[in-house]
MMTF fields as JSON, N, C-alpha, C and O atoms, coordinates in Angstrom:
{
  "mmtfVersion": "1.0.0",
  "mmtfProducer": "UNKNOWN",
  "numBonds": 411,
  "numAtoms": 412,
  "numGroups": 103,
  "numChains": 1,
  "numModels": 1,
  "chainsPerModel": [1],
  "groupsPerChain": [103],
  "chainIdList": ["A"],
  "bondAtomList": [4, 2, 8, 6, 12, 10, 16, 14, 20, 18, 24, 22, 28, 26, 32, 30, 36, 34, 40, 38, 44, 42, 48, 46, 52, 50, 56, 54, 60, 58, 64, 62, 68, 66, 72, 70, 76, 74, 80, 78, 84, 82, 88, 86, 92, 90, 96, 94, 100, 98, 104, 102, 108, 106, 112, 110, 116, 114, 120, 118, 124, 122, 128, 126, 132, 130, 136, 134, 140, 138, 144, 142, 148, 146, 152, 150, 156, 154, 160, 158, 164, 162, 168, 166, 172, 170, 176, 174, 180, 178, 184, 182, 188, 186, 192, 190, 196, 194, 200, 198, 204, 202, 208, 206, 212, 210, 216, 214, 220, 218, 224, 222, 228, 226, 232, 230, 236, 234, 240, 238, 244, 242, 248, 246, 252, 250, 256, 254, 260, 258, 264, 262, 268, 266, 272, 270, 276, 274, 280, 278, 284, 282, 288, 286, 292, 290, 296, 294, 300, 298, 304, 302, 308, 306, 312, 310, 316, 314, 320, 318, 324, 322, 328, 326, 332, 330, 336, 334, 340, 338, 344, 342, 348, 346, 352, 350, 356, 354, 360, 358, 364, 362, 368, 366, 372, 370, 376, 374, 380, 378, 384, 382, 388, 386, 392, 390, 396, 394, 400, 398, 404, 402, 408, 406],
  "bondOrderList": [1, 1, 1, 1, 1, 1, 1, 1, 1, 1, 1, 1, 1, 1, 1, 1, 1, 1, 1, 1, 1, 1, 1, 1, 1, 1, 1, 1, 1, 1, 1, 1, 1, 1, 1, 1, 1, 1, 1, 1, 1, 1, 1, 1, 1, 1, 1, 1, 1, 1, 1, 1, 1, 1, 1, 1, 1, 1, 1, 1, 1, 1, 1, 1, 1, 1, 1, 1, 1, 1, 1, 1, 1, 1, 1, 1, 1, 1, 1, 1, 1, 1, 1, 1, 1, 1, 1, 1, 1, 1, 1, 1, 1, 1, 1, 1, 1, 1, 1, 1, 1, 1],
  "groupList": [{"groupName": "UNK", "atomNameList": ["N", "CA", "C", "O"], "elementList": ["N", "C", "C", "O"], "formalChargeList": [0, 0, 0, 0], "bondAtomList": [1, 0, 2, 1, 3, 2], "bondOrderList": [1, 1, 2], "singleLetterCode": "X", "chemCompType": "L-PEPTIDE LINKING"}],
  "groupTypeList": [0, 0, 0, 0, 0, 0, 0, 0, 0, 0, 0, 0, 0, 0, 0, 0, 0, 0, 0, 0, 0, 0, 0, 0, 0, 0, 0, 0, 0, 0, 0, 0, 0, 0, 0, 0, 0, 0, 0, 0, 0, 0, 0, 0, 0, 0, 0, 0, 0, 0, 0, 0, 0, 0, 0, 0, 0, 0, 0, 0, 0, 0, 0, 0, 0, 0, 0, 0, 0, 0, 0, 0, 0, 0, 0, 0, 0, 0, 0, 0, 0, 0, 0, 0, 0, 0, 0, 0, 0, 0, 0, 0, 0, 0, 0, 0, 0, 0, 0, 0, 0, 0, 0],
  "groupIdList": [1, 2, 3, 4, 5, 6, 7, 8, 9, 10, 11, 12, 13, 14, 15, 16, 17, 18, 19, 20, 21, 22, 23, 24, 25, 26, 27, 28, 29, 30, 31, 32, 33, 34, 35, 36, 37, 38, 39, 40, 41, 42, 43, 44, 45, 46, 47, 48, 49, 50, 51, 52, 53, 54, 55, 56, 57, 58, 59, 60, 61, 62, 63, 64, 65, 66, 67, 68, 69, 70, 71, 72, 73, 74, 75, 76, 77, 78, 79, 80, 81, 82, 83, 84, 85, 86, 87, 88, 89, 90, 91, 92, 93, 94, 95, 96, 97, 98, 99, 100, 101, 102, 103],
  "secStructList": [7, 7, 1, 1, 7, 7, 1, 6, 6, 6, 2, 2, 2, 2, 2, 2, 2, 6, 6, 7, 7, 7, 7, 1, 1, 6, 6, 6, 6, 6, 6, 1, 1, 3, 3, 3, 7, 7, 1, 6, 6, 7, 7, 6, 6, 3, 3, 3, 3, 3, 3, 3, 6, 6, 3, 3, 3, 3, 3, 3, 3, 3, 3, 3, 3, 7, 1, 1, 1, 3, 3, 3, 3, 3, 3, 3, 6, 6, 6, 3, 3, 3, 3, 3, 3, 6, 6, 1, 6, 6, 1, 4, 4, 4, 3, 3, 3, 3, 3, 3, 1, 7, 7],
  "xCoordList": [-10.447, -10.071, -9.517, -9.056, -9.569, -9.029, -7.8, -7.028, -7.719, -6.22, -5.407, -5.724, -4.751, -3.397, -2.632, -2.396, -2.358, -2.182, -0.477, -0.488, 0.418, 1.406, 0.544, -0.527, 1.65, 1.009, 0.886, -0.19, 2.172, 2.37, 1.689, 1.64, 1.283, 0.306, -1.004, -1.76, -1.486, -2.72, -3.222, -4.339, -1.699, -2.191, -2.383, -3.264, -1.433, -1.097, -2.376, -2.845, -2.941, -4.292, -5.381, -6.182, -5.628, -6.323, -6.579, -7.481, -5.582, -5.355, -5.488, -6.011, -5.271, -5.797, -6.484, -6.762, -7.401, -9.157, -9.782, -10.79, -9.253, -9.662, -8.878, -8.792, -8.197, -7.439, -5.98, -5.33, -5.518, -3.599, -2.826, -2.953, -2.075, -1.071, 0.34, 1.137, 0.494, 1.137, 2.587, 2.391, 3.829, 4.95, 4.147, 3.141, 5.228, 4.609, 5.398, 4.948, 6.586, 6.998, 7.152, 7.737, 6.831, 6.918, 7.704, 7.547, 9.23, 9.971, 9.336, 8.938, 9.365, 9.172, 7.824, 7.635, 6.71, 5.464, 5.857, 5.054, 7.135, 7.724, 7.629, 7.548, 7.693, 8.619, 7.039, 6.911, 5.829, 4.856, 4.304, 4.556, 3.32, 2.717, 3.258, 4.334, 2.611, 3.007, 3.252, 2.411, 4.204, 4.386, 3.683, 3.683, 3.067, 2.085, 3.356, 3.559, 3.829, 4.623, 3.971, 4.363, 2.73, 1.778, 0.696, 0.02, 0.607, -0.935, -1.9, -2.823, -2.024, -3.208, -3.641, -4.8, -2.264, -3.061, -3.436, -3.591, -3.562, -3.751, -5.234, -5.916, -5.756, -6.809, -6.877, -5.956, -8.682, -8.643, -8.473, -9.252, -7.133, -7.108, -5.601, -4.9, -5.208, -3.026, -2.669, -3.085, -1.881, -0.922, 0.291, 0.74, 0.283, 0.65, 1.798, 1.88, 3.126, 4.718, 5.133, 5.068, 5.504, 6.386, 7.067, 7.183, 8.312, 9.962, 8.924, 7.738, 10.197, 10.282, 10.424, 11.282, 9.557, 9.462, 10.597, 10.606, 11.222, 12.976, 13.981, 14.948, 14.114, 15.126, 14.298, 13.349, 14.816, 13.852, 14.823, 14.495, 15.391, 16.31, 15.645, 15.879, 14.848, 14.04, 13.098, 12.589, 12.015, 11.089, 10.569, 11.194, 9.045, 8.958, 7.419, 7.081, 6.687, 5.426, 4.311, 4.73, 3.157, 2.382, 0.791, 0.359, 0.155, -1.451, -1.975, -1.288, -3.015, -4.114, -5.173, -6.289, -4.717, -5.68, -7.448, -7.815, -8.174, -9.601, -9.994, -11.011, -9.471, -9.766, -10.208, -10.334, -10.483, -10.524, -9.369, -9.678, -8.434, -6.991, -6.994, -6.562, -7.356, -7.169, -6.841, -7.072, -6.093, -5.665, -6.057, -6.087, -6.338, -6.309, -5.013, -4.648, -4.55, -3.424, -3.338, -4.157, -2.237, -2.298, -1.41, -0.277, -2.052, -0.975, 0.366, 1.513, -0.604, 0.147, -0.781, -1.862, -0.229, -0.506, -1.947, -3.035, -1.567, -2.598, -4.019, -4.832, -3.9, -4.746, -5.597, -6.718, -4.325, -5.004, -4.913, -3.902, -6.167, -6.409, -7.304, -8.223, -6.75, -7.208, -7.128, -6.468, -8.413, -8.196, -7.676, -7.86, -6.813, -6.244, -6.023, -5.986, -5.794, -5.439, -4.425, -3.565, -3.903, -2.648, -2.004, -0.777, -2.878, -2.35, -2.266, -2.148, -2.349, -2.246, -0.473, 0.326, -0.131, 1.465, 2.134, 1.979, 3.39, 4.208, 4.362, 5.349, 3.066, 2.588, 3.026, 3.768, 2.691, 2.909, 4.63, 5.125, 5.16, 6.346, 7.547, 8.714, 6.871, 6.912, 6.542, 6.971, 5.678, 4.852, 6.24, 7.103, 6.476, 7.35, 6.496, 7.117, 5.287, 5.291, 3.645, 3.309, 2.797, 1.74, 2.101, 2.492, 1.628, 1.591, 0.648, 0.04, 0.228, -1.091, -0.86, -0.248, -1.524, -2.14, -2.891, -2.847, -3.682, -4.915, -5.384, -5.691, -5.58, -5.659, -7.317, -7.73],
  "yCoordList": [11.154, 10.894, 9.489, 8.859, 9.086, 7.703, 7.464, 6.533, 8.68, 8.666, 10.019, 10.926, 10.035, 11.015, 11.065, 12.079, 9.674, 9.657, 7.835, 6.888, 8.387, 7.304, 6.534, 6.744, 5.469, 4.82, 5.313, 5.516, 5.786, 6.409, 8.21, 8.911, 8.565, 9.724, 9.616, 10.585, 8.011, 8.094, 7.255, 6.95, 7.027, 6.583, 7.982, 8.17, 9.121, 10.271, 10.968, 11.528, 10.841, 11.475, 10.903, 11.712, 9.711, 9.208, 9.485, 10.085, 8.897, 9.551, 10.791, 10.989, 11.772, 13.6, 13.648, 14.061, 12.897, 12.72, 12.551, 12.954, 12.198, 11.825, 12.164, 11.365, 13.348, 14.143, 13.778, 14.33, 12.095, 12.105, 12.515, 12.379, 12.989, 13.393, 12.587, 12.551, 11.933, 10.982, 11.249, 11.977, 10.656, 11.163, 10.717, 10.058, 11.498, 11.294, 10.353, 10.361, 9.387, 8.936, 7.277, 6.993, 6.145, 4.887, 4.381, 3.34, 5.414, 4.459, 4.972, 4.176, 6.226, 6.983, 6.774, 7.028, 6.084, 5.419, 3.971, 3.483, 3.348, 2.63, 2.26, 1.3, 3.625, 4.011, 4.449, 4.136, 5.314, 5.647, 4.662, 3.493, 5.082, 4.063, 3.097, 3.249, 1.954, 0.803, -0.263, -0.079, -1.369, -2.078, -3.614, -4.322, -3.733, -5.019, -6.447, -6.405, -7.12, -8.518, -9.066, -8.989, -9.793, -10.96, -10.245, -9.297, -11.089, -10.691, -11.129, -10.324, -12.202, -12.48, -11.253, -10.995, -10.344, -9.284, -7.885, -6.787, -8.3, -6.909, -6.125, -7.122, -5.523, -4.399, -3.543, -2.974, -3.723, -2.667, -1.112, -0.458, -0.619, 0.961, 0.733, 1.726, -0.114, -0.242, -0.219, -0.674, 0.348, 1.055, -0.951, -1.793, -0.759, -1.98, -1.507, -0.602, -2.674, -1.635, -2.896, -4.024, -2.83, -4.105, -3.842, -2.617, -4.727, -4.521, -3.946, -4.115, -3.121, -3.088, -3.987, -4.865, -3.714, -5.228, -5.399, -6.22, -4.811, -5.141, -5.167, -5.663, -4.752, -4.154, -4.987, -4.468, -6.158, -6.536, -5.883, -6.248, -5.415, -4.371, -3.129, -2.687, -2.609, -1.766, -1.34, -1.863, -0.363, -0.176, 0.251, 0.886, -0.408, -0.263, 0.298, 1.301, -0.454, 0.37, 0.042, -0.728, 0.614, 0.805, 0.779, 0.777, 0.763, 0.576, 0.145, -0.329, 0.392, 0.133, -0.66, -0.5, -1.937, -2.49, -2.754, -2.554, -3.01, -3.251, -4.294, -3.984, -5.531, -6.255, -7.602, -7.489, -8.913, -9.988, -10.006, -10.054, -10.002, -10.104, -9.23, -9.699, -8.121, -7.221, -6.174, -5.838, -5.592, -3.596, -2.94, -3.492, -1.596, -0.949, 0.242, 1.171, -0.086, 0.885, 1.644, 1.449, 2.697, 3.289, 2.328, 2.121, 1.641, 0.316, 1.18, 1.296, 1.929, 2.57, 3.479, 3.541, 4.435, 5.294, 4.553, 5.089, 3.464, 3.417, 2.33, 2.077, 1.719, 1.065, 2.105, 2.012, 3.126, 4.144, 3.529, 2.828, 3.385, 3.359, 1.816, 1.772, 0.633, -0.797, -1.225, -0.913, -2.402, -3.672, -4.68, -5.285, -4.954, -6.84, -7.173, -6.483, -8.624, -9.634, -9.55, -9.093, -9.931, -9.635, -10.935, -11.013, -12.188, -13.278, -13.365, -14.424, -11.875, -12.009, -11.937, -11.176, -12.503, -12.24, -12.32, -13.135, -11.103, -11.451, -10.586, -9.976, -10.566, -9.495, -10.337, -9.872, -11.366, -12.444, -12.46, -12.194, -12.697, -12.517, -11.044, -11.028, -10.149, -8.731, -8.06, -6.906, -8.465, -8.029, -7.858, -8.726, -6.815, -6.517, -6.373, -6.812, -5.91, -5.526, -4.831, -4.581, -4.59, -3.29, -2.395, -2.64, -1.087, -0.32, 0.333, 1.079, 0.104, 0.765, 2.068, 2.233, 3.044, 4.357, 4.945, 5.924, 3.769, 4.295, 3.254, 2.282, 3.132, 1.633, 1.704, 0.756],
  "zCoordList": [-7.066, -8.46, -8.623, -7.671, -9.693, -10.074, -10.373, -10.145, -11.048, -11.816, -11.695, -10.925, -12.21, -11.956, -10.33, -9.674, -9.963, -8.457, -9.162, -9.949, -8.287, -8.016, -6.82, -6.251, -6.741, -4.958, -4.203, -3.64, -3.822, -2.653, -2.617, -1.607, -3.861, -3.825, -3.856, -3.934, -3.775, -3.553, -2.098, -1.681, -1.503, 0.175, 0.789, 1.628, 0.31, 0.774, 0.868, 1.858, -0.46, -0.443, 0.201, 0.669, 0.35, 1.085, 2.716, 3.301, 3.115, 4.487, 4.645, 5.742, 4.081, 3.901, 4.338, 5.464, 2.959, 3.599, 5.408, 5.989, 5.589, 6.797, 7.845, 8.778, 7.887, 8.827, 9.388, 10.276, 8.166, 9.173, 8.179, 6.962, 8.77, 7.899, 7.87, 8.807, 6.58, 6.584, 5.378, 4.405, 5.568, 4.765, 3.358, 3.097, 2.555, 0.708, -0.102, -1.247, 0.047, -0.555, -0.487, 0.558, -1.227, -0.438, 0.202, 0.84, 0.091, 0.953, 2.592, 3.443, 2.719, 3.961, 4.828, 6.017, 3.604, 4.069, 4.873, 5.668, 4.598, 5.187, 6.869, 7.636, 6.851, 8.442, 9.437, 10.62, 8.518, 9.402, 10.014, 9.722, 11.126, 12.159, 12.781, 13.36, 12.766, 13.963, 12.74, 11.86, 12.423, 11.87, 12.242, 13.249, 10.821, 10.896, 10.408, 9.194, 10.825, 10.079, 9.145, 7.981, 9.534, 9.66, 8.857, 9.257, 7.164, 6.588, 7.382, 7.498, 8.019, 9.086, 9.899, 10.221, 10.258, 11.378, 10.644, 11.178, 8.989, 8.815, 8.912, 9.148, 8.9, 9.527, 7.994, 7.408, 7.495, 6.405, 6.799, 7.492, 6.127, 6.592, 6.763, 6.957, 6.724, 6.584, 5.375, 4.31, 5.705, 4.482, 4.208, 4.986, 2.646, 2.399, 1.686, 0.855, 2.395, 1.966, 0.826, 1.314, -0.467, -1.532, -1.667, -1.712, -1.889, -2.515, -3.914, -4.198, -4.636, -5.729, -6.987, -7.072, -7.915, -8.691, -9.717, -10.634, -9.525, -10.042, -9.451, -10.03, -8.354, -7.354, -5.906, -5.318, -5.58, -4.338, -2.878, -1.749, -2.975, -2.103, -1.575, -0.45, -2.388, -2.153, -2.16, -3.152, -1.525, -1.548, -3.156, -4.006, -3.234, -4.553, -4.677, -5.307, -4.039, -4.384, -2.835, -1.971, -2.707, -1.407, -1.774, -2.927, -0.828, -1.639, -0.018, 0.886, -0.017, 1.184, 1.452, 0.959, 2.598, 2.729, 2.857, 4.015, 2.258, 2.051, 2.985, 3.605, 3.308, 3.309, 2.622, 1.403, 3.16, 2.185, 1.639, 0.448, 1.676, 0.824, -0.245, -1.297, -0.253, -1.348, -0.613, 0.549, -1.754, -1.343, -2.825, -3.925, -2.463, -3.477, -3.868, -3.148, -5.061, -5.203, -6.369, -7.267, -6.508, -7.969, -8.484, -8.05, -9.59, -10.272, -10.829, -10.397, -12.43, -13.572, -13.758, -13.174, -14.852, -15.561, -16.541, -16.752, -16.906, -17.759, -17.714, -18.603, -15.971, -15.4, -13.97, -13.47, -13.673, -12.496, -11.859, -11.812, -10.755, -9.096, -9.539, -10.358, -8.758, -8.75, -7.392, -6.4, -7.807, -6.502, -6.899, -7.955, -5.819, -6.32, -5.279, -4.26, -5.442, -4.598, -4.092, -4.844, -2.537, -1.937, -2.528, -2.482, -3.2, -4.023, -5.444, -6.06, -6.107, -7.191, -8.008, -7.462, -8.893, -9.41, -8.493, -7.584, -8.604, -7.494, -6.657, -6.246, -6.371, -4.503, -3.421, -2.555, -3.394, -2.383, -2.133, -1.038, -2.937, -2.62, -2.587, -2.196, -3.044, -2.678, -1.648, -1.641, -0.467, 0.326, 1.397, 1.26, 2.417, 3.213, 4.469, 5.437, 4.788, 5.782, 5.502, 4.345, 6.542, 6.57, 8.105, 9.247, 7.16, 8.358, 8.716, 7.949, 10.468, 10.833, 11.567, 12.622, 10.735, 10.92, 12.049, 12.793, 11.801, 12.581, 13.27, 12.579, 14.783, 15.562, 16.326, 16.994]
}
């Protein structure tokens, strides 16, 4: 489905798909797998962790690498499930970390 999914309920579902079972909430998506630093080392299929876009203290939203500098995530309610640029707005400076799942 496209829509009716948060971020972090549509990494959740994703990964389903394909047999891991992974925590449901973005902060706790935080913590799964092996931690990526470096956008250079990321691998399409990592889970992508952002501060929150008001609160840079905390975890705020998650979405999954594609590759080419894009992830796909659940934005909003009223855009659904998108691709963007890991250089688009202020992703670049939101970006905390990826985490790999699956190696």
């Amino acid at each position: 489905p496209s829509t009716g999914f948060d971020c972090s309920g549509l990494v959740w579902y994703v990964y389903k798909q394909f047999g891991y079972n992974i925590s449901r909430t973005a902060a706790t998506q935080a913590c799964d797998g092996r931690n990526i630093a470096n956008k250079s080392d990321l691998k399409p299929g990592d889970i992508l962790i952002f501060k929150d876009y008001m609160n840079y203290s905390a975890i705020g939203h998650v979405g999954i690498y594609i590759g080419n500098n894009e992830f796909i995530h659940a934005n909003d309610e009223s855009t659904g499930v998108i691709i963007t640029s890991l250089d688009y707005g202020k992703y670049p400076e939101r970006f905390i970390s990826g985490r790999r799942i699956v190696d």
